[in-house]
PDB file of C-alpha atoms in Angstrom:
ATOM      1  CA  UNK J 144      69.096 109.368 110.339  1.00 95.00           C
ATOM      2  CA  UNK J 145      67.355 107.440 113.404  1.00 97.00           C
ATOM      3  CA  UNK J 146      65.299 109.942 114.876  1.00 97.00           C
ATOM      4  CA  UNK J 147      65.865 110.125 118.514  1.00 98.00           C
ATOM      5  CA  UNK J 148      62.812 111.600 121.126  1.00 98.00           C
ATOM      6  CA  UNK J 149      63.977 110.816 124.157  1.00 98.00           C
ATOM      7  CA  UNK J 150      60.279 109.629 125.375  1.00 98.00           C
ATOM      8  CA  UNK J 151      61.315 106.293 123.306  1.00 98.00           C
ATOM      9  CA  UNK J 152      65.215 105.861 124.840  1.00 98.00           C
ATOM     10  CA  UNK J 153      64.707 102.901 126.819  1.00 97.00           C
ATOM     11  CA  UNK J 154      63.939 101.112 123.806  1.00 97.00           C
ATOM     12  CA  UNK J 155      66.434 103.511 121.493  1.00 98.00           C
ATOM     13  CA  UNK J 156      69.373 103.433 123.429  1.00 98.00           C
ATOM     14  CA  UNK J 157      69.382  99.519 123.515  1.00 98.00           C
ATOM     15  CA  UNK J 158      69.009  98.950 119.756  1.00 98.00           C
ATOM     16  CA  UNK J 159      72.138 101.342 118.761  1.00 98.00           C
ATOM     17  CA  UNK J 160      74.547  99.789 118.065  1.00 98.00           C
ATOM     18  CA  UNK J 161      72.313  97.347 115.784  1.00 97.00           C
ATOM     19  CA  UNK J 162      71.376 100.145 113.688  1.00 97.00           C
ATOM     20  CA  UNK J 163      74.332 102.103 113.194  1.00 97.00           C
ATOM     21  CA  UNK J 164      76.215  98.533 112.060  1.00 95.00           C
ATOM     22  CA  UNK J 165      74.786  98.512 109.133  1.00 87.00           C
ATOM     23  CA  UNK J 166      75.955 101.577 107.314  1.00 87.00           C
ATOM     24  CA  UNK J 167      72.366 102.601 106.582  1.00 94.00           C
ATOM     25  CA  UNK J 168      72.113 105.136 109.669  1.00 97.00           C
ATOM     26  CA  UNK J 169      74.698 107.639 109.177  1.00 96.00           C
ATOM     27  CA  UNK J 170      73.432 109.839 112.422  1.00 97.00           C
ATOM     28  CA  UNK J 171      70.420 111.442 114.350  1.00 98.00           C
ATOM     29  CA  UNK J 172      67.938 113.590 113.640  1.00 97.00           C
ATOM     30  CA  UNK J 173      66.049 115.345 116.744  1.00 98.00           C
ATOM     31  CA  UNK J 174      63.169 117.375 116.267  1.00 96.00           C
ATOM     32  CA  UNK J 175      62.404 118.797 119.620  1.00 96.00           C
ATOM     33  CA  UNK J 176      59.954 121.360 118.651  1.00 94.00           C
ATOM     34  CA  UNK J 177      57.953 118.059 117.103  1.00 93.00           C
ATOM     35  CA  UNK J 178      57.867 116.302 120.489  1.00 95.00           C
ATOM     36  CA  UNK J 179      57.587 119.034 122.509  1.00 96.00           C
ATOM     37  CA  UNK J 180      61.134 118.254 124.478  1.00 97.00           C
ATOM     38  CA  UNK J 181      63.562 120.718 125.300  1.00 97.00           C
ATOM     39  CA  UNK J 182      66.643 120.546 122.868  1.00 97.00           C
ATOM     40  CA  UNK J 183      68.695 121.004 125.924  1.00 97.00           C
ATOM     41  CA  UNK J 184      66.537 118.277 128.067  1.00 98.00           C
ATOM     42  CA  UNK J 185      68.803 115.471 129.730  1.00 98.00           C
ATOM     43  CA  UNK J 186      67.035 112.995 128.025  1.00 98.00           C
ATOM     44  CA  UNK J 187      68.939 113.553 124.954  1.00 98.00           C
ATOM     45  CA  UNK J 188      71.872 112.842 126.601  1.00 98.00           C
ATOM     46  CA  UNK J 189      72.442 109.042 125.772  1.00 98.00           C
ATOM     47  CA  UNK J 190      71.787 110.230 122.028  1.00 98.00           C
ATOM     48  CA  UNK J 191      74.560 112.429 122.370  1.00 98.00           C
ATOM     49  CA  UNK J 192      76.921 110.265 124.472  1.00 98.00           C
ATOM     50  CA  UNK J 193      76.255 107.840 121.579  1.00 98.00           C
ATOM     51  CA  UNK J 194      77.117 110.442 118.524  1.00 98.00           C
ATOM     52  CA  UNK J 195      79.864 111.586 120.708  1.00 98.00           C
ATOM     53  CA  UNK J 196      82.194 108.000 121.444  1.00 98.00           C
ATOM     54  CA  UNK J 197      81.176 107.932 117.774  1.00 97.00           C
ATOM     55  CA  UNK J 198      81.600 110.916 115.909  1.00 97.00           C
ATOM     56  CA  UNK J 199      78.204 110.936 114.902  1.00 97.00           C
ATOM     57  CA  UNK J 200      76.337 113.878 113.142  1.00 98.00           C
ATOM     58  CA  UNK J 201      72.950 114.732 114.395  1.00 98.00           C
ATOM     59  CA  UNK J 202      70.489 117.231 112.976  1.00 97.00           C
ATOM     60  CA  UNK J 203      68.801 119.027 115.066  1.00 97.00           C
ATOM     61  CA  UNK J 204      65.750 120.999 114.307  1.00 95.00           C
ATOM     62  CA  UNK J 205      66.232 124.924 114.611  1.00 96.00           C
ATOM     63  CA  UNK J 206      64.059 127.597 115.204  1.00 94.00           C
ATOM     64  CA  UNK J 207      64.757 130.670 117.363  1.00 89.00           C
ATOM     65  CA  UNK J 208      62.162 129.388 119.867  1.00 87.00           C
ATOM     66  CA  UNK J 209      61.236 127.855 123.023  1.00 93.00           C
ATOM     67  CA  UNK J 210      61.981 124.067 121.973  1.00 96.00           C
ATOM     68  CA  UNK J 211      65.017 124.324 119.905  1.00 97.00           C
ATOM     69  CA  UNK J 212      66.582 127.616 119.488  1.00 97.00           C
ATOM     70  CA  UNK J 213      70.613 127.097 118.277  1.00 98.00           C
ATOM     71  CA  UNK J 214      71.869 128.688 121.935  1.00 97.00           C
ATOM     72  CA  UNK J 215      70.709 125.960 124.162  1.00 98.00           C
ATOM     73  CA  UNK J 216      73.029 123.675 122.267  1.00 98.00           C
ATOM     74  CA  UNK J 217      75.712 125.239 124.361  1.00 98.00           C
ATOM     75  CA  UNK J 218      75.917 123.095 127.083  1.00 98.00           C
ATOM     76  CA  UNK J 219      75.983 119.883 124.770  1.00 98.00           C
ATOM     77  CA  UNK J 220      78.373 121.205 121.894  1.00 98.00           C
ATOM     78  CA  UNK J 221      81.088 122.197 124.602  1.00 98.00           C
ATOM     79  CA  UNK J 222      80.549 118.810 126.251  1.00 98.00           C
ATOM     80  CA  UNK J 223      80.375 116.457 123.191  1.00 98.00           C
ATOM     81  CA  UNK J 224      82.956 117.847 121.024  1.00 98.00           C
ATOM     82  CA  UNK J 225      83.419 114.457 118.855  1.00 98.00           C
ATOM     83  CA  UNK J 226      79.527 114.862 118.171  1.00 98.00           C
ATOM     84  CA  UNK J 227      79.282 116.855 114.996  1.00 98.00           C
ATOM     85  CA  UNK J 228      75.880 119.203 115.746  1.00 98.00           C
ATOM     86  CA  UNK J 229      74.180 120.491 112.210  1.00 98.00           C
ATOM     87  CA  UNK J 230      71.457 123.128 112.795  1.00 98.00           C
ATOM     88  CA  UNK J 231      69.201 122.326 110.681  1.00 95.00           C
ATOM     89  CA  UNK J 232      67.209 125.734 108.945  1.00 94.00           C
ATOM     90  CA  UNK J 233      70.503 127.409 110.716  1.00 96.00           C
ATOM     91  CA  UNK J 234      68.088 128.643 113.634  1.00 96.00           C
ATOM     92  CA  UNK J 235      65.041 129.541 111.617  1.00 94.00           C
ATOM     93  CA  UNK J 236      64.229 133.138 111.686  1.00 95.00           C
ATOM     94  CA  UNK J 237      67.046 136.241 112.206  1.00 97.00           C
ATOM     95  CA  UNK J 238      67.970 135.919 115.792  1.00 97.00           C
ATOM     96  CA  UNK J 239      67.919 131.972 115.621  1.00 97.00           C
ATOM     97  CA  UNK J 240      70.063 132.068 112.355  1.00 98.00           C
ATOM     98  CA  UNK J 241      72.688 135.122 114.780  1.00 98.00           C
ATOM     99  CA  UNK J 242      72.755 132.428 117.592  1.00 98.00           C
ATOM    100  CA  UNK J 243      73.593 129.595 114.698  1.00 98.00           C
ATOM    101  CA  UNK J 244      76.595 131.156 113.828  1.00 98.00           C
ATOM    102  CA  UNK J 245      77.367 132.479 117.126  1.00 98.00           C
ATOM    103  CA  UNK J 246      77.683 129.072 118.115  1.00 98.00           C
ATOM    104  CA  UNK J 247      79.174 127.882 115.380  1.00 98.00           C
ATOM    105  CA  UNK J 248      82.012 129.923 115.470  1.00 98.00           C
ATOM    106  CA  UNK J 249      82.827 129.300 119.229  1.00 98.00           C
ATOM    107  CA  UNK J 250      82.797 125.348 118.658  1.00 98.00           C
ATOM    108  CA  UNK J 251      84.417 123.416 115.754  1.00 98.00           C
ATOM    109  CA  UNK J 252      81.440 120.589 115.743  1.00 98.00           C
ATOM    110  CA  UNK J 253      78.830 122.790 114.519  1.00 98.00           C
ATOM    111  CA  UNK J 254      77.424 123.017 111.468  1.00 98.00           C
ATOM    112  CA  UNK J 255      74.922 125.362 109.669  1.00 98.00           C
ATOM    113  CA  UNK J 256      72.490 123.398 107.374  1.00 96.00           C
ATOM    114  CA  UNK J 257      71.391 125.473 104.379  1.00 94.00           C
ATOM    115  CA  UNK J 258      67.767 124.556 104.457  1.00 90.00           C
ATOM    116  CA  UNK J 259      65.014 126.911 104.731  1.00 86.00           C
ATOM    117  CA  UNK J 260      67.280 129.215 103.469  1.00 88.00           C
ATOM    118  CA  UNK J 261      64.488 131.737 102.958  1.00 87.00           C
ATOM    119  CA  UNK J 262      63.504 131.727 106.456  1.00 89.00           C
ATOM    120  CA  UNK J 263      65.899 134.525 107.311  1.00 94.00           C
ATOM    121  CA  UNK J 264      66.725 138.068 106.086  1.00 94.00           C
ATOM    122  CA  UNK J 265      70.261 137.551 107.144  1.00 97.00           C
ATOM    123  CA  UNK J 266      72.346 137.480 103.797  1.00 97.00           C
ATOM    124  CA  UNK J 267      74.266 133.813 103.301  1.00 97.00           C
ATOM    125  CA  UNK J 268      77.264 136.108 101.812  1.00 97.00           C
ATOM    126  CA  UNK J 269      77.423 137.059 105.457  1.00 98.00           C
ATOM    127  CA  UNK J 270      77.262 133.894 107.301  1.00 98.00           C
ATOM    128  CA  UNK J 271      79.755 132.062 105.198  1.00 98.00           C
ATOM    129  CA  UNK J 272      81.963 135.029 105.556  1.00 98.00           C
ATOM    130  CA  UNK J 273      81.234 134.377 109.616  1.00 98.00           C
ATOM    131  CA  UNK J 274      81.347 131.030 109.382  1.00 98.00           C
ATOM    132  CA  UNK J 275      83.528 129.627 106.658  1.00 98.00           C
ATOM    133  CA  UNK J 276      81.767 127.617 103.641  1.00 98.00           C
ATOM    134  CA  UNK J 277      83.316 124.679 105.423  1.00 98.00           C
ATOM    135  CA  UNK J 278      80.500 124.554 108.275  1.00 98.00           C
ATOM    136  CA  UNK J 279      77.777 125.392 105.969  1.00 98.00           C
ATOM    137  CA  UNK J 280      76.076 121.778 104.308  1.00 98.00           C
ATOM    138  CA  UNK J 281      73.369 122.121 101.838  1.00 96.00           C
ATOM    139  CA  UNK J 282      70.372 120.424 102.935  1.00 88.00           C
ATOM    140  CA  UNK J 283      66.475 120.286 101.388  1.00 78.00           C
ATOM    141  CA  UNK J 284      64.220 118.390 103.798  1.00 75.00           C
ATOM    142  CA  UNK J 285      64.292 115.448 101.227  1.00 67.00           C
ATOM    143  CA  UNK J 286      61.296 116.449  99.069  1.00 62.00           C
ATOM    144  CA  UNK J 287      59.514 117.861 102.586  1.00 65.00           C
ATOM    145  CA  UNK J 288      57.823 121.462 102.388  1.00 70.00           C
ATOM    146  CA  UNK J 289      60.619 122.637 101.176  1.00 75.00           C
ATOM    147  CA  UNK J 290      61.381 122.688  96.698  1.00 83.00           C
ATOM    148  CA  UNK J 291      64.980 121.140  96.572  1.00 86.00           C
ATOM    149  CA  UNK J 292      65.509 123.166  92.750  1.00 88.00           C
ATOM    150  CA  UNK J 293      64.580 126.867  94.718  1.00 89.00           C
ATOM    151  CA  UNK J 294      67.057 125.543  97.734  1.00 90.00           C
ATOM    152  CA  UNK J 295      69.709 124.848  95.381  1.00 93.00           C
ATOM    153  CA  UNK J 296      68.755 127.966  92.975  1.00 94.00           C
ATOM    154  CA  UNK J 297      69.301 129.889  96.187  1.00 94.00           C
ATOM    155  CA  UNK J 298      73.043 128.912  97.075  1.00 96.00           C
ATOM    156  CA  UNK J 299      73.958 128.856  93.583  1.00 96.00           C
ATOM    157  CA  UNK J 300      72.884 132.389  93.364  1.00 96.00           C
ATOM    158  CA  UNK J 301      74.624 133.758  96.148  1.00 96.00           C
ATOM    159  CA  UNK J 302      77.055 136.824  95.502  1.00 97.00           C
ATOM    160  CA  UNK J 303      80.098 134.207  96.053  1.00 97.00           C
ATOM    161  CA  UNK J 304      82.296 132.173  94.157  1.00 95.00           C
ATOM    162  CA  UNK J 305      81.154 128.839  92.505  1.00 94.00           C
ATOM    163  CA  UNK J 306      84.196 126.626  93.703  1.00 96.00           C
ATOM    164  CA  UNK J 307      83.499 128.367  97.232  1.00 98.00           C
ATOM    165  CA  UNK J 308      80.432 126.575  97.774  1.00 98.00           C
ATOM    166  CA  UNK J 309      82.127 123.117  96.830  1.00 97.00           C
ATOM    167  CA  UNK J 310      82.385 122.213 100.699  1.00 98.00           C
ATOM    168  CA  UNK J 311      78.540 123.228 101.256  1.00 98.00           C
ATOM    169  CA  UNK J 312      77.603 120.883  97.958  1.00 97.00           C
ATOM    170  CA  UNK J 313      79.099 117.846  99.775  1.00 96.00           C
ATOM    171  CA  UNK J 314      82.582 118.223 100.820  1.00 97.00           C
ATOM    172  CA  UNK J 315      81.824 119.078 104.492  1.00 97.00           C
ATOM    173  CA  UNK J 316      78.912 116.214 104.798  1.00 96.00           C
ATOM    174  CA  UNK J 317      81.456 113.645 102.848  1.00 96.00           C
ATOM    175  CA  UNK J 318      84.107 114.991 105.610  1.00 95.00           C
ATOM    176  CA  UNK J 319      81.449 114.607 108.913  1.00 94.00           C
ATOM    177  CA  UNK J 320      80.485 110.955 107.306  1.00 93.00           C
ATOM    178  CA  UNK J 321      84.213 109.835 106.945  1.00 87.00           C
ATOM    179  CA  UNK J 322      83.877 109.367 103.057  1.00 78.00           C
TER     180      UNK J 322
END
């Protein structure tokens, strides 16, 4: 992902097209909470127009708080519906992982990303029945703070059916990347 923080667009926004012809970048990554920037801060929006014309993914950092809490992606998701949004931790905490799906099931381009699956209380059975396994992807922060083998442990051992969780192993990314 090219991370976007929209104190860095005016040299960003000139070099995008140079980095997504490559086929290394495959979409953006925004961590508002990082940069202190309001997820729904106008600055964004070239990001977005970009992943928007072309059907880009971004991942955007969750948390039910001030910075980057799933329901200020309203505006954006209902503007930028070619943009594919994935919520990365699905909101964080309870409420933030209730305005994830909330969200998710009023617009087709948005995604819940699995993890950080711990962070919440609400049970995954629930959300995928609220959701649909196809706008769930699994996701580990890479070898981050978070162990990929408990994060995968964790959606294996959900009260579901194995094939179910075929779309969350990779069929839904592979789908959002055009594979």
């Amino acid at each position: 992902y090219v991370a976007f923080n929209p104190r860095f667009a005016d040299r960003l926004v000139p070099a995008f097209d140079e980095l997504f012809e490559g086929g290394f970048f495959v979409g953006f990554k925004v961590l508002s909470s990082y940069w202190q920037i309001r997820v729904d801060d106008s600055g964004y929006d070239p990001m977005l127009s970009y992943a928007d014309e072309h059907g880009l993914p971004i991942l955007f950092h969750t948390w039910d708080g001030n910075w980057d809490s799933p329901r200020m992606l309203t505006g954006a998701a209902r503007k930028y519906p070619n943009a594919r949004f994935l919520l990365g931790h699905s909101g964080g905490g309870t409420a933030g992982r209730l305005e994830a799906i909330e969200l998710a099931r009023a617009y087709p381009n948005v995604y819940l990303e699995f993890c950080g699956s711990f962070t919440s209380d609400y049970p995954w059975d629930k959300t995928f029945a609220q959701v649909g396994f196809d706008r769930v992807v699994f996701g580990s922060d890479g070898g981050g703070a978070h162990d990929q083998a408990w994060e995968l442990g964790h959606l294996l051992s959900q009260p579901v059916p194995d094939d179910a969780l075929r779309p969350v192993l990779g069929g839904t990314m592979k789908r959002l990347l055009g594979c």
